[in-house]
């Protein structure tokens, strides 16, 4: 790390003066964190209770008996084997692909003279403001006209389309701050923009890309409304659609419902925990001004 | 010669790099949006093969005869203001706190961010159960503390419902602002902080004169994203109250969706969406230009 | 290299697109779109019927797709614009819900199958009558025929000193008073799902307005502001909500309400015959409960029908009809008796070993020959939304009853 960061570390922690303000701060942060985590605890406990136990016991009472069958039944009822597979395929394809497309576009807009560049950028930023829930019907008609309903491309392409705006927004800001000297040197050597992009910008922006990767993975994993409309065939359903099985007309099996939610949330949590160290440093580079 | 070739090349390369983004975005995002605007001038129920042109009828209806539109409008305004204040503020406080070198701060940071990962429908389902006036978490806590008689109807009392939903939203989204602020805080110049300390500035002084100014660009990003996300508030209201009770927690985005996808009046849904879009643009664009001018002046 | 990556992604895209071609429906495949019922027996029974049908018809495949209520409606609407829809779909038979699809031409008339398979001979007349609701022929086949009545907790009634089931509306009010005196809320409702509270409004309307006026009001042929009984009904709703409904109820849904009912927190619920199945699934003791029809003073039963329609876009209408024939057959209906609903739309089914409460339902169905439908099935969708809103406002005490009639009528008048 830089010298500045080192000084900071010295300044904040290692003076070990047991600053009472810091202690107080720590205590309150921990308390609030416990409250923050409470719904999760609640969810996990409920997922392990039978429905009678849910009614009979308090929210934070640990389950009297561990109803593991909630998980197995939820897995079957929600057809998790199928939905899990679909969600995984869609996320694994869409997230890197979308990120690549956005990065290329952001680079072009930030570092190259594109005709109407400013206008294009504004139009793309406009996309961050669209509440897509109201566009579901036209979107369906459009995808249907390409005969792509119930297909992976049919849902991946709209996902990419709605991911482009905010990814370009963040990457554009970041790319603009990359020192011009870096690319100028390469250009004088006759490198094409492709090479500059690949050899210089991508490596430099790895942390931002990692951060966006997590954000996008989670968003794609959890997406519901578009999937509902674009995936009619239940063999193509994604995980959130599978959760629908627990929201039937009079459904009230809370134990299974919570088990299903826990299983849905787990993969996204794992991805997050794996990549989280890139997160803070990654977004740093996007927002920093010297 | 070499320069000329590379210029042509550059343009070609530019389009190759930008092309896929523009193409996919244009086809799958812009075109349906355009379709929605067109639909706002038509009457269509999703089943008829024909879409009848009705001019400004939909707009006239929603502004004058729709009993819910202005309620949704008011709620959207209140909601947006709350989203502009609380999640960023709490996020900033958490970020400041977790920026200190505290024991286990990595775990704490992860804890606060965790809710962001959960799908909105899951959040809504969890909180709906927690708000159950009989068996839910809050009601049980209040009963245990002896306040059993005054348990409000968290989601059923129109004076309380919107705020109950907001608290669930706060829980869900604070982690995101926190992370952005944490990132921004990494960029605060340590030399300046040291200089300020040496000059005798206390904690508050350092914050006000060094940290805050350095955070302006982060604050901009957080506020812009907060406004945009708040205007799109949807999943959480849908899951918790469905817009009720008696449409009192209805919001513009949700009402547009209800008209289009539940009542199947796509024209009216389109009109409400266009209004929402115009509101968003009219808030965000001037703000962005103001900050841009601000930044350019500061350079 | 970036170029290569682009080309690679394009290639993958093309490959995936071609994969989409695989998995087209084979000539002997039909899909059935239905709801995900909480009454598990209904879901399991349908699956078994599909499996058995496939066994009896080698080469045929039946896929059952389930969704939540609102999602099912959305999916149907969205599929209407494409040929990716189902072959058979579930829908409520009333004008407000199922009627829209028929009017839009999404239902294939089944007259020739009715003749070929002689369905009219085996179906209960009241249940079959819904097929004739729309011009153009017979649409759909009854899936279930449902009645709604008041379920009550016997012990609660005992405790309050109510000896007999109320036979008139005033007796019901008196019973509610007795329950209140004994510290038991009379009813529980889930206000969040508007149609639950609406049921009370429907039965009160029937009581106060009588059969004919009720129908005309729902058809919007009479004005809600002109008919005194309409405002009276809203006033009754206000009274019930203020005094006799377990509060708070506006924020809970029907399942939370049900949980309260079986926890003994309220004495009565206005529910349908399917609740017997739900009670069973939740291990409630059926002997603790009994029913009586809401005492409206008219000779009509509160109820509705759910139908299975054949989509006009189906590629295999004959196979679909064959499946419906199998579904409504004596053998299958006898085998699945009590699983979809208390009674079968097939009149040849024999009922044995029924729990007492189901016997009561049979009696009810035998007694009543005419039906009045739930409000949200009678009104068109936008009016239903407004109807829900004013009912909720009255019940929450936000507007006076007269205002409710006025707002509803204003909305109706303002429709183009």
PDB file of N, CA, C and O in Angstrom, chain A residues 214-258:
ATOM      1  N   UNK A 214     -19.753  -8.653  -8.687  1.00  0.00           N
ATOM      2  CA  UNK A 214     -20.587  -9.082  -7.565  1.00  0.00           C
ATOM      3  C   UNK A 214     -21.982  -8.468  -7.669  1.00  0.00           C
ATOM      4  O   UNK A 214     -22.989  -9.158  -7.565  1.00  0.00           O
ATOM      5  N   UNK A 215     -22.017  -7.160  -7.856  1.00  0.00           N
ATOM      6  CA  UNK A 215     -23.303  -6.467  -7.926  1.00  0.00           C
ATOM      7  C   UNK A 215     -24.193  -7.089  -8.989  1.00  0.00           C
ATOM      8  O   UNK A 215     -25.365  -7.360  -8.769  1.00  0.00           O
ATOM      9  N   UNK A 216     -23.586  -7.333 -10.148  1.00  0.00           N
ATOM     10  CA  UNK A 216     -24.373  -7.826 -11.264  1.00  0.00           C
ATOM     11  C   UNK A 216     -24.803  -9.269 -11.036  1.00  0.00           C
ATOM     12  O   UNK A 216     -25.924  -9.655 -11.350  1.00  0.00           O
ATOM     13  N   UNK A 217     -23.891 -10.066 -10.473  1.00  0.00           N
ATOM     14  CA  UNK A 217     -24.234 -11.462 -10.221  1.00  0.00           C
ATOM     15  C   UNK A 217     -25.447 -11.536  -9.293  1.00  0.00           C
ATOM     16  O   UNK A 217     -26.405 -12.258  -9.536  1.00  0.00           O
ATOM     17  N   UNK A 218     -25.362 -10.751  -8.215  1.00  0.00           N
ATOM     18  CA  UNK A 218     -26.464 -10.770  -7.256  1.00  0.00           C
ATOM     19  C   UNK A 218     -27.761 -10.308  -7.911  1.00  0.00           C
ATOM     20  O   UNK A 218     -28.819 -10.920  -7.737  1.00  0.00           O
ATOM     21  N   UNK A 219     -27.676  -9.212  -8.669  1.00  0.00           N
ATOM     22  CA  UNK A 219     -28.888  -8.691  -9.309  1.00  0.00           C
ATOM     23  C   UNK A 219     -29.484  -9.713 -10.273  1.00  0.00           C
ATOM     24  O   UNK A 219     -30.698  -9.918 -10.302  1.00  0.00           O
ATOM     25  N   UNK A 220     -28.647 -10.345 -11.063  1.00  0.00           N
ATOM     26  CA  UNK A 220     -29.134 -11.332 -12.020  1.00  0.00           C
ATOM     27  C   UNK A 220     -29.718 -12.531 -11.301  1.00  0.00           C
ATOM     28  O   UNK A 220     -30.770 -13.048 -11.669  1.00  0.00           O
ATOM     29  N   UNK A 221     -29.036 -12.968 -10.267  1.00  0.00           N
ATOM     30  CA  UNK A 221     -29.477 -14.135  -9.519  1.00  0.00           C
ATOM     31  C   UNK A 221     -30.872 -13.917  -8.936  1.00  0.00           C
ATOM     32  O   UNK A 221     -31.685 -14.829  -8.867  1.00  0.00           O
ATOM     33  N   UNK A 222     -31.132 -12.654  -8.505  1.00  0.00           N
ATOM     34  CA  UNK A 222     -32.375 -12.373  -7.817  1.00  0.00           C
ATOM     35  C   UNK A 222     -33.495 -11.876  -8.712  1.00  0.00           C
ATOM     36  O   UNK A 222     -34.595 -11.638  -8.237  1.00  0.00           O
ATOM     37  N   UNK A 223     -33.229 -11.687  -9.958  1.00  0.00           N
ATOM     38  CA  UNK A 223     -34.212 -11.026 -10.822  1.00  0.00           C
ATOM     39  C   UNK A 223     -35.467 -11.874 -10.978  1.00  0.00           C
ATOM     40  O   UNK A 223     -35.412 -13.076 -11.210  1.00  0.00           O
ATOM     41  N   UNK A 224     -36.601 -11.223 -10.865  1.00  0.00           N
ATOM     42  CA  UNK A 224     -37.862 -11.960 -10.869  1.00  0.00           C
ATOM     43  C   UNK A 224     -38.826 -11.535 -11.971  1.00  0.00           C
ATOM     44  O   UNK A 224     -39.289 -12.357 -12.743  1.00  0.00           O
ATOM     45  N   UNK A 225     -39.106 -10.229 -12.039  1.00  0.00           N
ATOM     46  CA  UNK A 225     -40.197  -9.774 -12.906  1.00  0.00           C
ATOM     47  C   UNK A 225     -39.980 -10.114 -14.380  1.00  0.00           C
ATOM     48  O   UNK A 225     -40.892 -10.611 -15.050  1.00  0.00           O
ATOM     49  N   UNK A 226     -38.785  -9.862 -14.882  1.00  0.00           N
ATOM     50  CA  UNK A 226     -38.556 -10.147 -16.305  1.00  0.00           C
ATOM     51  C   UNK A 226     -38.589 -11.638 -16.571  1.00  0.00           C
ATOM     52  O   UNK A 226     -39.136 -12.096 -17.570  1.00  0.00           O
ATOM     53  N   UNK A 227     -38.004 -12.395 -15.620  1.00  0.00           N
ATOM     54  CA  UNK A 227     -37.983 -13.844 -15.800  1.00  0.00           C
ATOM     55  C   UNK A 227     -39.408 -14.382 -15.828  1.00  0.00           C
ATOM     56  O   UNK A 227     -39.737 -15.273 -16.613  1.00  0.00           O
ATOM     57  N   UNK A 228     -40.262 -13.819 -14.981  1.00  0.00           N
ATOM     58  CA  UNK A 228     -41.643 -14.287 -14.916  1.00  0.00           C
ATOM     59  C   UNK A 228     -42.314 -14.182 -16.270  1.00  0.00           C
ATOM     60  O   UNK A 228     -43.050 -15.072 -16.694  1.00  0.00           O
ATOM     61  N   UNK A 229     -42.026 -13.085 -16.952  1.00  0.00           N
ATOM     62  CA  UNK A 229     -42.710 -12.828 -18.207  1.00  0.00           C
ATOM     63  C   UNK A 229     -42.048 -13.533 -19.383  1.00  0.00           C
ATOM     64  O   UNK A 229     -42.715 -13.996 -20.300  1.00  0.00           O
ATOM     65  N   UNK A 230     -40.714 -13.633 -19.344  1.00  0.00           N
ATOM     66  CA  UNK A 230     -40.007 -14.165 -20.505  1.00  0.00           C
ATOM     67  C   UNK A 230     -39.783 -15.672 -20.457  1.00  0.00           C
ATOM     68  O   UNK A 230     -39.383 -16.256 -21.450  1.00  0.00           O
ATOM     69  N   UNK A 231     -40.020 -16.277 -19.301  1.00  0.00           N
ATOM     70  CA  UNK A 231     -39.808 -17.720 -19.205  1.00  0.00           C
ATOM     71  C   UNK A 231     -41.117 -18.379 -18.825  1.00  0.00           C
ATOM     72  O   UNK A 231     -41.480 -18.453 -17.661  1.00  0.00           O
ATOM     73  N   UNK A 232     -41.853 -18.828 -19.823  1.00  0.00           N
ATOM     74  CA  UNK A 232     -43.147 -19.417 -19.558  1.00  0.00           C
ATOM     75  C   UNK A 232     -43.028 -20.909 -19.252  1.00  0.00           C
ATOM     76  O   UNK A 232     -43.732 -21.444 -18.415  1.00  0.00           O
ATOM     77  N   UNK A 233     -42.107 -21.551 -19.924  1.00  0.00           N
ATOM     78  CA  UNK A 233     -41.937 -22.975 -19.759  1.00  0.00           C
ATOM     79  C   UNK A 233     -41.284 -23.278 -18.427  1.00  0.00           C
ATOM     80  O   UNK A 233     -40.201 -22.754 -18.141  1.00  0.00           O
ATOM     81  N   UNK A 234     -41.915 -24.091 -17.599  1.00  0.00           N
ATOM     82  CA  UNK A 234     -41.391 -24.195 -16.253  1.00  0.00           C
ATOM     83  C   UNK A 234     -40.056 -24.901 -16.170  1.00  0.00           C
ATOM     84  O   UNK A 234     -39.366 -24.797 -15.161  1.00  0.00           O
ATOM     85  N   UNK A 235     -39.632 -25.551 -17.223  1.00  0.00           N
ATOM     86  CA  UNK A 235     -38.291 -26.120 -17.210  1.00  0.00           C
ATOM     87  C   UNK A 235     -37.214 -25.071 -17.412  1.00  0.00           C
ATOM     88  O   UNK A 235     -36.036 -25.349 -17.283  1.00  0.00           O
ATOM     89  N   UNK A 236     -37.648 -23.872 -17.740  1.00  0.00           N
ATOM     90  CA  UNK A 236     -36.673 -22.802 -17.930  1.00  0.00           C
ATOM     91  C   UNK A 236     -36.664 -21.842 -16.753  1.00  0.00           C
ATOM     92  O   UNK A 236     -35.958 -20.858 -16.761  1.00  0.00           O
ATOM     93  N   UNK A 237     -37.479 -22.112 -15.766  1.00  0.00           N
ATOM     94  CA  UNK A 237     -37.607 -21.183 -14.647  1.00  0.00           C
ATOM     95  C   UNK A 237     -36.302 -21.010 -13.893  1.00  0.00           C
ATOM     96  O   UNK A 237     -35.512 -21.934 -13.760  1.00  0.00           O
ATOM     97  N   UNK A 238     -36.132 -19.768 -13.355  1.00  0.00           N
ATOM     98  CA  UNK A 238     -34.974 -19.499 -12.517  1.00  0.00           C
ATOM     99  C   UNK A 238     -35.395 -19.620 -11.050  1.00  0.00           C
ATOM    100  O   UNK A 238     -36.571 -19.749 -10.748  1.00  0.00           O
ATOM    101  N   UNK A 239     -34.403 -19.507 -10.184  1.00  0.00           N
ATOM    102  CA  UNK A 239     -34.630 -19.719  -8.757  1.00  0.00           C
ATOM    103  C   UNK A 239     -35.759 -18.856  -8.178  1.00  0.00           C
ATOM    104  O   UNK A 239     -36.637 -19.379  -7.495  1.00  0.00           O
ATOM    105  N   UNK A 240     -35.764 -17.550  -8.446  1.00  0.00           N
ATOM    106  CA  UNK A 240     -36.861 -16.754  -7.884  1.00  0.00           C
ATOM    107  C   UNK A 240     -38.228 -17.220  -8.366  1.00  0.00           C
ATOM    108  O   UNK A 240     -39.199 -17.143  -7.620  1.00  0.00           O
ATOM    109  N   UNK A 241     -38.311 -17.690  -9.607  1.00  0.00           N
ATOM    110  CA  UNK A 241     -39.593 -18.173 -10.091  1.00  0.00           C
ATOM    111  C   UNK A 241     -39.993 -19.431  -9.341  1.00  0.00           C
ATOM    112  O   UNK A 241     -41.160 -19.676  -9.085  1.00  0.00           O
ATOM    113  N   UNK A 242     -38.980 -20.231  -8.982  1.00  0.00           N
ATOM    114  CA  UNK A 242     -39.286 -21.436  -8.226  1.00  0.00           C
ATOM    115  C   UNK A 242     -39.898 -21.110  -6.878  1.00  0.00           C
ATOM    116  O   UNK A 242     -40.729 -21.844  -6.366  1.00  0.00           O
ATOM    117  N   UNK A 243     -39.491 -19.952  -6.336  1.00  0.00           N
ATOM    118  CA  UNK A 243     -40.063 -19.514  -5.056  1.00  0.00           C
ATOM    119  C   UNK A 243     -41.559 -19.313  -5.162  1.00  0.00           C
ATOM    120  O   UNK A 243     -42.271 -19.362  -4.181  1.00  0.00           O
ATOM    121  N   UNK A 244     -42.024 -19.078  -6.381  1.00  0.00           N
ATOM    122  CA  UNK A 244     -43.461 -18.885  -6.586  1.00  0.00           C
ATOM    123  C   UNK A 244     -44.248 -20.081  -6.106  1.00  0.00           C
ATOM    124  O   UNK A 244     -45.396 -19.963  -5.709  1.00  0.00           O
ATOM    125  N   UNK A 245     -43.617 -21.254  -6.144  1.00  0.00           N
ATOM    126  CA  UNK A 245     -44.321 -22.457  -5.711  1.00  0.00           C
ATOM    127  C   UNK A 245     -44.772 -22.342  -4.273  1.00  0.00           C
ATOM    128  O   UNK A 245     -45.622 -23.081  -3.826  1.00  0.00           O
ATOM    129  N   UNK A 246     -44.145 -21.433  -3.541  1.00  0.00           N
ATOM    130  CA  UNK A 246     -44.498 -21.309  -2.137  1.00  0.00           C
ATOM    131  C   UNK A 246     -45.434 -20.149  -1.889  1.00  0.00           C
ATOM    132  O   UNK A 246     -45.745 -19.827  -0.764  1.00  0.00           O
ATOM    133  N   UNK A 247     -45.871 -19.524  -2.943  1.00  0.00           N
ATOM    134  CA  UNK A 247     -46.779 -18.414  -2.771  1.00  0.00           C
ATOM    135  C   UNK A 247     -48.048 -18.698  -3.523  1.00  0.00           C
ATOM    136  O   UNK A 247     -48.550 -17.886  -4.250  1.00  0.00           O
ATOM    137  N   UNK A 248     -48.541 -19.864  -3.350  1.00  0.00           N
ATOM    138  CA  UNK A 248     -49.757 -20.279  -4.023  1.00  0.00           C
ATOM    139  C   UNK A 248     -50.968 -19.589  -3.443  1.00  0.00           C
ATOM    140  O   UNK A 248     -50.874 -18.666  -2.670  1.00  0.00           O
ATOM    141  N   UNK A 249     -52.092 -20.054  -3.851  1.00  0.00           N
ATOM    142  CA  UNK A 249     -53.318 -19.362  -3.523  1.00  0.00           C
ATOM    143  C   UNK A 249     -53.535 -19.209  -2.021  1.00  0.00           C
ATOM    144  O   UNK A 249     -53.921 -18.176  -1.536  1.00  0.00           O
ATOM    145  N   UNK A 250     -53.286 -20.247  -1.276  1.00  0.00           N
ATOM    146  CA  UNK A 250     -53.498 -20.146   0.160  1.00  0.00           C
ATOM    147  C   UNK A 250     -52.292 -20.697   0.921  1.00  0.00           C
ATOM    148  O   UNK A 250     -52.421 -21.214   2.004  1.00  0.00           O
ATOM    149  N   UNK A 251     -51.156 -20.565   0.305  1.00  0.00           N
ATOM    150  CA  UNK A 251     -50.002 -21.242   0.883  1.00  0.00           C
ATOM    151  C   UNK A 251     -49.612 -20.684   2.233  1.00  0.00           C
ATOM    152  O   UNK A 251     -49.504 -19.484   2.400  1.00  0.00           O
ATOM    153  N   UNK A 252     -49.408 -21.529   3.196  1.00  0.00           N
ATOM    154  CA  UNK A 252     -49.005 -21.013   4.494  1.00  0.00           C
ATOM    155  C   UNK A 252     -47.988 -21.894   5.189  1.00  0.00           C
ATOM    156  O   UNK A 252     -47.908 -21.917   6.401  1.00  0.00           O
ATOM    157  N   UNK A 253     -47.204 -22.627   4.396  1.00  0.00           N
ATOM    158  CA  UNK A 253     -46.176 -23.421   5.062  1.00  0.00           C
ATOM    159  C   UNK A 253     -44.925 -22.570   5.212  1.00  0.00           C
ATOM    160  O   UNK A 253     -44.072 -22.510   4.329  1.00  0.00           O
ATOM    161  N   UNK A 254     -44.843 -21.859   6.354  1.00  0.00           N
ATOM    162  CA  UNK A 254     -43.747 -20.914   6.536  1.00  0.00           C
ATOM    163  C   UNK A 254     -42.407 -21.601   6.657  1.00  0.00           C
ATOM    164  O   UNK A 254     -41.389 -21.055   6.256  1.00  0.00           O
ATOM    165  N   UNK A 255     -42.411 -22.774   7.241  1.00  0.00           N
ATOM    166  CA  UNK A 255     -41.145 -23.488   7.404  1.00  0.00           C
ATOM    167  C   UNK A 255     -40.492 -23.739   6.061  1.00  0.00           C
ATOM    168  O   UNK A 255     -39.347 -23.384   5.817  1.00  0.00           O
ATOM    169  N   UNK A 256     -41.270 -24.315   5.145  1.00  0.00           N
ATOM    170  CA  UNK A 256     -40.719 -24.596   3.821  1.00  0.00           C
ATOM    171  C   UNK A 256     -40.364 -23.325   3.085  1.00  0.00           C
ATOM    172  O   UNK A 256     -39.359 -23.250   2.392  1.00  0.00           O
ATOM    173  N   UNK A 257     -41.221 -22.324   3.231  1.00  0.00           N
ATOM    174  CA  UNK A 257     -40.966 -21.059   2.535  1.00  0.00           C
ATOM    175  C   UNK A 257     -39.625 -20.495   2.956  1.00  0.00           C
ATOM    176  O   UNK A 257     -38.816 -20.079   2.127  1.00  0.00           O
ATOM    177  N   UNK A 258     -39.365 -20.474   4.252  1.00  0.00           N
ATOM    178  CA  UNK A 258     -38.102 -19.932   4.707  1.00  0.00           C
ATOM    179  C   UNK A 258     -36.930 -20.802   4.292  1.00  0.00           C
ATOM    180  O   UNK A 258     -35.848 -20.293   3.985  1.00  0.00           O
TER     181      UNK A 258
END
